[in-house]
Coordinates of C-alpha atoms in Angstrom, one line a residue:
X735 CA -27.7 -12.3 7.3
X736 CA -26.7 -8.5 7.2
X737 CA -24.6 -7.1 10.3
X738 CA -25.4 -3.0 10.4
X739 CA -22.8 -0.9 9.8
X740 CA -23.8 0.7 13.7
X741 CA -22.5 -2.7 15.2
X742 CA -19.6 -2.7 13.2
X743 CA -18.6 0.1 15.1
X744 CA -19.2 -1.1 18.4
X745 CA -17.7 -4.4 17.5
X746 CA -14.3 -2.0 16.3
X747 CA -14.3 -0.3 19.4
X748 CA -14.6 -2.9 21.7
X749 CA -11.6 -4.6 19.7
X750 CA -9.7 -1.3 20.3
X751 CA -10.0 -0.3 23.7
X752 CA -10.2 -4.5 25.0
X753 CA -12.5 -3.1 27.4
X754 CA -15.9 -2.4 27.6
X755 CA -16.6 0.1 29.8
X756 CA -13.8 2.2 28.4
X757 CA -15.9 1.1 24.6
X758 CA -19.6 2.1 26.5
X759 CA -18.2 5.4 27.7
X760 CA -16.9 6.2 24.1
X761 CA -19.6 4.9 22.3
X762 CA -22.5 6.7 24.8
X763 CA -24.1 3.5 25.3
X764 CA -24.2 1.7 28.3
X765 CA -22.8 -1.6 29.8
X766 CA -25.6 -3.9 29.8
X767 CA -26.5 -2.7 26.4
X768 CA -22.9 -3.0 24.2
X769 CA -22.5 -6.1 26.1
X770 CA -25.6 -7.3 24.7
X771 CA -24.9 -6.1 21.1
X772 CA -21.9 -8.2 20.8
X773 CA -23.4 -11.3 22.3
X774 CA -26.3 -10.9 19.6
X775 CA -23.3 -10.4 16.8
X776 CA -21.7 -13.2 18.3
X777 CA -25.4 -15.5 18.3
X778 CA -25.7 -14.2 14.8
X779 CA -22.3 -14.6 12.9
X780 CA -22.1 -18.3 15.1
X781 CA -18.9 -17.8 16.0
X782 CA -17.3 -16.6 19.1
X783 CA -15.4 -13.7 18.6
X784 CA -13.6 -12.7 22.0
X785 CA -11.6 -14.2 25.1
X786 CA -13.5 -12.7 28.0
X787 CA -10.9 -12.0 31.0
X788 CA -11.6 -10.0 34.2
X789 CA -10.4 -6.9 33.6
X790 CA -9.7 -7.5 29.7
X791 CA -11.4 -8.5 26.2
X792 CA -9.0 -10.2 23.6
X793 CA -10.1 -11.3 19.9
X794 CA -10.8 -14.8 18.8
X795 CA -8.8 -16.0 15.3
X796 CA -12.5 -15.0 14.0
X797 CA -12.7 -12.5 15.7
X798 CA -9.8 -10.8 14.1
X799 CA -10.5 -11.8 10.7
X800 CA -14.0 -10.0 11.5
X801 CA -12.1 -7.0 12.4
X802 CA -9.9 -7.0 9.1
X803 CA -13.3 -6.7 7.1
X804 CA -15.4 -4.4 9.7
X805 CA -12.5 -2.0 9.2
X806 CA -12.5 -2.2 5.4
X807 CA -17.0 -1.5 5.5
X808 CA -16.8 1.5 7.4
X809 CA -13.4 3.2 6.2
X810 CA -15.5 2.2 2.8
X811 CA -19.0 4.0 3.9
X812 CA -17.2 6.9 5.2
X813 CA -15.9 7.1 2.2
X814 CA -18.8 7.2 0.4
X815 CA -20.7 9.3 2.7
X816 CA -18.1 12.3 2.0
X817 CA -18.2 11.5 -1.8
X818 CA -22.3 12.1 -2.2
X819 CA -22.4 14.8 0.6
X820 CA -20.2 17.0 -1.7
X821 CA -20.8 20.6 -2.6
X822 CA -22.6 21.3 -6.2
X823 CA -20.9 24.4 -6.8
X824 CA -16.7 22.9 -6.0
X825 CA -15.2 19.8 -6.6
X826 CA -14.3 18.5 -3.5
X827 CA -14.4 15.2 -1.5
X828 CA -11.2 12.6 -1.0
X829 CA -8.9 10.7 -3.6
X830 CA -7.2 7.6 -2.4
X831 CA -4.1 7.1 -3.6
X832 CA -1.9 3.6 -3.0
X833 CA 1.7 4.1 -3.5
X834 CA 4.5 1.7 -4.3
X835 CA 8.3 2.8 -3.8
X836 CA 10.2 4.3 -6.6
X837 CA 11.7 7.9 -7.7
X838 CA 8.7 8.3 -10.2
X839 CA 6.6 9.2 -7.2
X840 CA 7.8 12.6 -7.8
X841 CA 5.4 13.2 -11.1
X842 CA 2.8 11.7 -8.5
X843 CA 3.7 14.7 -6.2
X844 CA 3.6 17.2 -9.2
X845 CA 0.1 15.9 -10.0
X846 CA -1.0 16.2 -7.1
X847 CA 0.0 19.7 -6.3
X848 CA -0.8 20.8 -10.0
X849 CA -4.6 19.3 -9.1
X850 CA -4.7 20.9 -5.7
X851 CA -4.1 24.2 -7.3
X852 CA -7.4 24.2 -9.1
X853 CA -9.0 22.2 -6.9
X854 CA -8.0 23.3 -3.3
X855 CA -10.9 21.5 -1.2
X856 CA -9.9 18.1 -2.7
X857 CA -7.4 16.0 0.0
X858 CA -5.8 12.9 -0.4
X859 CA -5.1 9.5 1.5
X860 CA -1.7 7.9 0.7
X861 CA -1.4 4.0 1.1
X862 CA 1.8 2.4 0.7
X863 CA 2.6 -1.1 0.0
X864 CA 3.5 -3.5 -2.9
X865 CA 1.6 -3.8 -6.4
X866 CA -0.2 -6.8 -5.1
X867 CA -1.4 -5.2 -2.0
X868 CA -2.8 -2.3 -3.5
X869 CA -4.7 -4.0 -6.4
X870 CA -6.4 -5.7 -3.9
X871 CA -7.3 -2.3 -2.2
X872 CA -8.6 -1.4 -5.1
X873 CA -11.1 -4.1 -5.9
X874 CA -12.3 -3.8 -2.4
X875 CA -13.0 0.0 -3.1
X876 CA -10.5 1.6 -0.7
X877 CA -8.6 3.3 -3.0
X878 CA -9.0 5.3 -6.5
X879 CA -6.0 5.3 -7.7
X880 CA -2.7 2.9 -8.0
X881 CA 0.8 4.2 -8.1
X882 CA 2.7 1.2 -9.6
X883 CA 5.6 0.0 -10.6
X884 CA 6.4 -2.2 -13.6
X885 CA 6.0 -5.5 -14.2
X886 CA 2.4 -5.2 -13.1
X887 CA -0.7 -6.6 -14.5
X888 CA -2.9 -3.7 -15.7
X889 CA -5.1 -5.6 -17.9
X890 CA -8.2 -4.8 -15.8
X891 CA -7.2 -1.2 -15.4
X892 CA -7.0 2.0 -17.1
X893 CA -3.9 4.0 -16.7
X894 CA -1.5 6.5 -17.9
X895 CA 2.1 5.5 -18.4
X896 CA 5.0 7.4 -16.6
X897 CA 7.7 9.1 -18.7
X898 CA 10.6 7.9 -16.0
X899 CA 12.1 4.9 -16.0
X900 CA 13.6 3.3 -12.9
X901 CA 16.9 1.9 -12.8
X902 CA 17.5 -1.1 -11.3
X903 CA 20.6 -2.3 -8.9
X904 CA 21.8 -3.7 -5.8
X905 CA 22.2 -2.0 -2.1
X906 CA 25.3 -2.5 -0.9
X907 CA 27.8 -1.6 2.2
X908 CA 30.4 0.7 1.3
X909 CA 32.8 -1.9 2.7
X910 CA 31.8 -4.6 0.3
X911 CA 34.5 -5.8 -2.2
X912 CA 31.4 -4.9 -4.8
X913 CA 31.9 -1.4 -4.7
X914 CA 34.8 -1.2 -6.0
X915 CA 33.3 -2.3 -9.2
X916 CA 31.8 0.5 -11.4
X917 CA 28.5 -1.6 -12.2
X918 CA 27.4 -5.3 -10.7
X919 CA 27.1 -8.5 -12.9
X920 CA 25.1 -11.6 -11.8
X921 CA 28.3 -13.7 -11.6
X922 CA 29.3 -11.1 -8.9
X923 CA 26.5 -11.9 -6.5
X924 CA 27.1 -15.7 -6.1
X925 CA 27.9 -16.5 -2.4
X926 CA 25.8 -13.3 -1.0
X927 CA 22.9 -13.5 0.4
X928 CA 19.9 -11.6 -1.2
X929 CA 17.0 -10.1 -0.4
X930 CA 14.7 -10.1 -3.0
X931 CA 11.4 -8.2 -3.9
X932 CA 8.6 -10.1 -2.8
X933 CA 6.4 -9.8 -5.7
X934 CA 6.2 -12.8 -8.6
X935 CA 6.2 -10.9 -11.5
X936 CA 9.4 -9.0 -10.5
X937 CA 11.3 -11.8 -9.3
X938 CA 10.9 -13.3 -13.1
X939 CA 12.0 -10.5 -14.3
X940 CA 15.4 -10.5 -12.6
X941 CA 15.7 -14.1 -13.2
X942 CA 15.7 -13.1 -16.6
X943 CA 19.0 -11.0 -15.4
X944 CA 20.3 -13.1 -13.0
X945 CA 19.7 -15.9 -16.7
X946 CA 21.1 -19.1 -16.4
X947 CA 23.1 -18.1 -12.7
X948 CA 19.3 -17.9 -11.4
X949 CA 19.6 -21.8 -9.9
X950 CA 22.5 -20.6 -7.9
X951 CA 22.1 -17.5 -6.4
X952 CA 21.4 -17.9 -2.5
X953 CA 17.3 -16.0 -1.9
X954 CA 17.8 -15.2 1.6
X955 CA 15.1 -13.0 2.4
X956 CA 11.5 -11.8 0.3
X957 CA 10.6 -8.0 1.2
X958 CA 8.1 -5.8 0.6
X959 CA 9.3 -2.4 0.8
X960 CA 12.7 -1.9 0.5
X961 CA 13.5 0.6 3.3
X962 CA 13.4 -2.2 5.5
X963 CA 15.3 -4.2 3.2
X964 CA 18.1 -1.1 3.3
X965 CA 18.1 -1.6 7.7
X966 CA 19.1 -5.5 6.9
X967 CA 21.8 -4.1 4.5
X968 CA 23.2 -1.8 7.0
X969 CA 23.4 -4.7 9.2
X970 CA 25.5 -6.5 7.6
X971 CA 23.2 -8.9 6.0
X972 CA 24.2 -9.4 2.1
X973 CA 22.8 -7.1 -0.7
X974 CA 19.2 -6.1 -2.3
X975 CA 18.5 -5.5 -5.8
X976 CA 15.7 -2.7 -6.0
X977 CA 14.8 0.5 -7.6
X978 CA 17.2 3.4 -7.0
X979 CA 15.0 5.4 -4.5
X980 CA 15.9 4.7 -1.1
X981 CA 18.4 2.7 1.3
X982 CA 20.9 5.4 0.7
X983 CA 19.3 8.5 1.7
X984 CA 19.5 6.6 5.3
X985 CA 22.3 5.3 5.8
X986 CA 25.9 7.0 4.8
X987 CA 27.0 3.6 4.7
X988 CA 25.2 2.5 1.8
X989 CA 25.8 2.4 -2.0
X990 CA 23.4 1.8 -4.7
X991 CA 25.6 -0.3 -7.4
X992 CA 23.8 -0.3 -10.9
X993 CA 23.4 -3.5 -13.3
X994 CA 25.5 -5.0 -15.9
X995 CA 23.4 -5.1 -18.0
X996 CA 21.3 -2.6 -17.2
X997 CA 18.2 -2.6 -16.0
X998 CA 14.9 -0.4 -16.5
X999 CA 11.4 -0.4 -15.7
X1000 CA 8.3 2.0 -15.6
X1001 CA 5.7 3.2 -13.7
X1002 CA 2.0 4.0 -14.5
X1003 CA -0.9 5.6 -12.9
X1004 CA -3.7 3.4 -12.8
X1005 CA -7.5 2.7 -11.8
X1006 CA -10.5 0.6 -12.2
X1007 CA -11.9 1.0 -15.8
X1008 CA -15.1 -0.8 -15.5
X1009 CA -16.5 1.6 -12.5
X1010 CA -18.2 5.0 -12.1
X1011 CA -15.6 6.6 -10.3
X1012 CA -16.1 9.9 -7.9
X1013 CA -16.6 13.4 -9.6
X1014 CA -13.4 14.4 -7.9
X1015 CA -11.1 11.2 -9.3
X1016 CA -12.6 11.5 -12.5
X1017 CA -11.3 15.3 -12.9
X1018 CA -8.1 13.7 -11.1
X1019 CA -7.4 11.0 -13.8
X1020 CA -8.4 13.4 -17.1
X1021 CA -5.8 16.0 -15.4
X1022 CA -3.0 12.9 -15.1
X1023 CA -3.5 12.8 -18.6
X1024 CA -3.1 16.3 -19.7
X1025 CA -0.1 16.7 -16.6
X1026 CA 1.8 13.6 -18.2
X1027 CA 1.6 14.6 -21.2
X1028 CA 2.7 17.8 -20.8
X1029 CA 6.1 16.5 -19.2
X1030 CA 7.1 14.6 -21.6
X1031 CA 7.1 17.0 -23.7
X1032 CA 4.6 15.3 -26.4

């Protein structure tokens, strides 16, 4: 069974504006005849995908999941559609670009600008989330190229290594006892709770610095990005190891205490190897190459 890409739209509309008369008038269609769309997408898929109220339209659980994908086609052929309607004579079209949080993102922003130079009807789409999130983005096609941070599985991928590393600590208040302290130890963080990266391969890694303390420090709380984590911090809720690239730039209050021992991980630039990639990413990821390697001085 194929649903076109044409009821997608409808169906996304619909979703949006839980009304459809609202979705007819926006869509140029009429009543009777978006109406019968979805009830034929409905017939077709064998599922029912909304609550039907008087004067509202709410999703179904599958009806939601549905939207999840139907977003991800047509952000995907639109995509595409500006990719092969490109100009012969300039490189232009759209790079995708998922972002995780650290400092490094500054050589991103250099790369970027350097690349815009030459290549002024290029533009960009940032995504930001966690490695995890973004790999996933990438198999699915929404994105061309992943900003990550280390650990990270890249065995799939092929990327260019950052010449920063990011240092690793804990976000403290100012009023915590630990800031009096010139660096933090794991011994020092028994009794308070944590919030802790979300991602598996990170959290091993600071086992591996938390060592044989690991079994007794109190994992309050798994983020994602750690901006939010910083807003818990400020509250008054424990401490969050993390990168040194945000939390305190917010809030006065804050203090980014480095490791004992220290610390360090990288990031790299990365992207699907096994894929013909877009005329515009491809002149993207052979200038990362030439633009790293011109800032490390190599």
């Amino acid at each position: 069974m194929q649903v076109e890409l044409r009821i997608l739209k409808y169906f996304l509309t619909v979703a949006r504006e839980e009304n459809i008369t609202r979705a007819a008038n926006l869509l140029h269609v009429t009543q009777p005849t978006l109406s019968r769309q979805l009830m034929q997408l409905e017939d077709e898929l064998g599922v029912k995908l909304f609550c039907r109220s008087k004067h509202r339209i709410t999703l179904t659980d599958e009806g939601l999941l549905l939207k999840r994908r139907a977003q991800e086609i047509t952000e995907l052929a639109e995509r595409t559609t500006r990719e092969v309607s490109r100009s012969s004579e300039n490189l232009m079209g759209e790079i995708a670009i998922g972002c995780a949080e650290a400092s490094s993102i500054s050589v991103l922003a250099g790369l970027m600008n350097y690349f815009r130079q030459k290549y002024p009807l290029v533009h960009y789409t940032l995504y930001s989330g966690i490695a995890d999130d973004i790999k996933e983005r990438i198999e699915n096609g929404l994105l061309d190229i992943a900003f990550l941070t280390e650990p990270v599985d890249i065995s799939k991928y092929g990327f260019v290594r950052l010449p920063h590393k990011e240092e690793w600590g804990v976000l403290i208040r100012k009023d915590s006892p630990l800031a009096e302290k010139q660096a933090v130890m794991p011994q020092d963080l028994l009794g308070i709770p944590l919030l802790m990266p979300k991602r598996g391969l990170v959290k091993n890694e600071l086992a591996s610095w938390f060592g044989s303390l690991n079994d007794r420090m109190d994992f309050a709380v798994n983020y994602t990005m750690l901006m939010n984590a910083a807003v818990m911090v400020h509250s008054g809720f424990g401490a969050a190891p993390g990168h040194k690239q945000c939390g305190t730039d917010f809030y006065d209050d804050l203090r980014f205490m480095p490791l004992a021992p220290p610390l360090a991980t990288g990031c790299v630039l990365a992207w699907k190897k096994s894929q013909r990639q877009a005329p515009a990413v491809e002149e993207f990821i052979s200038s990362a190459h030439s633009y790293v390697l011109g800032i490390s001085g190599n």
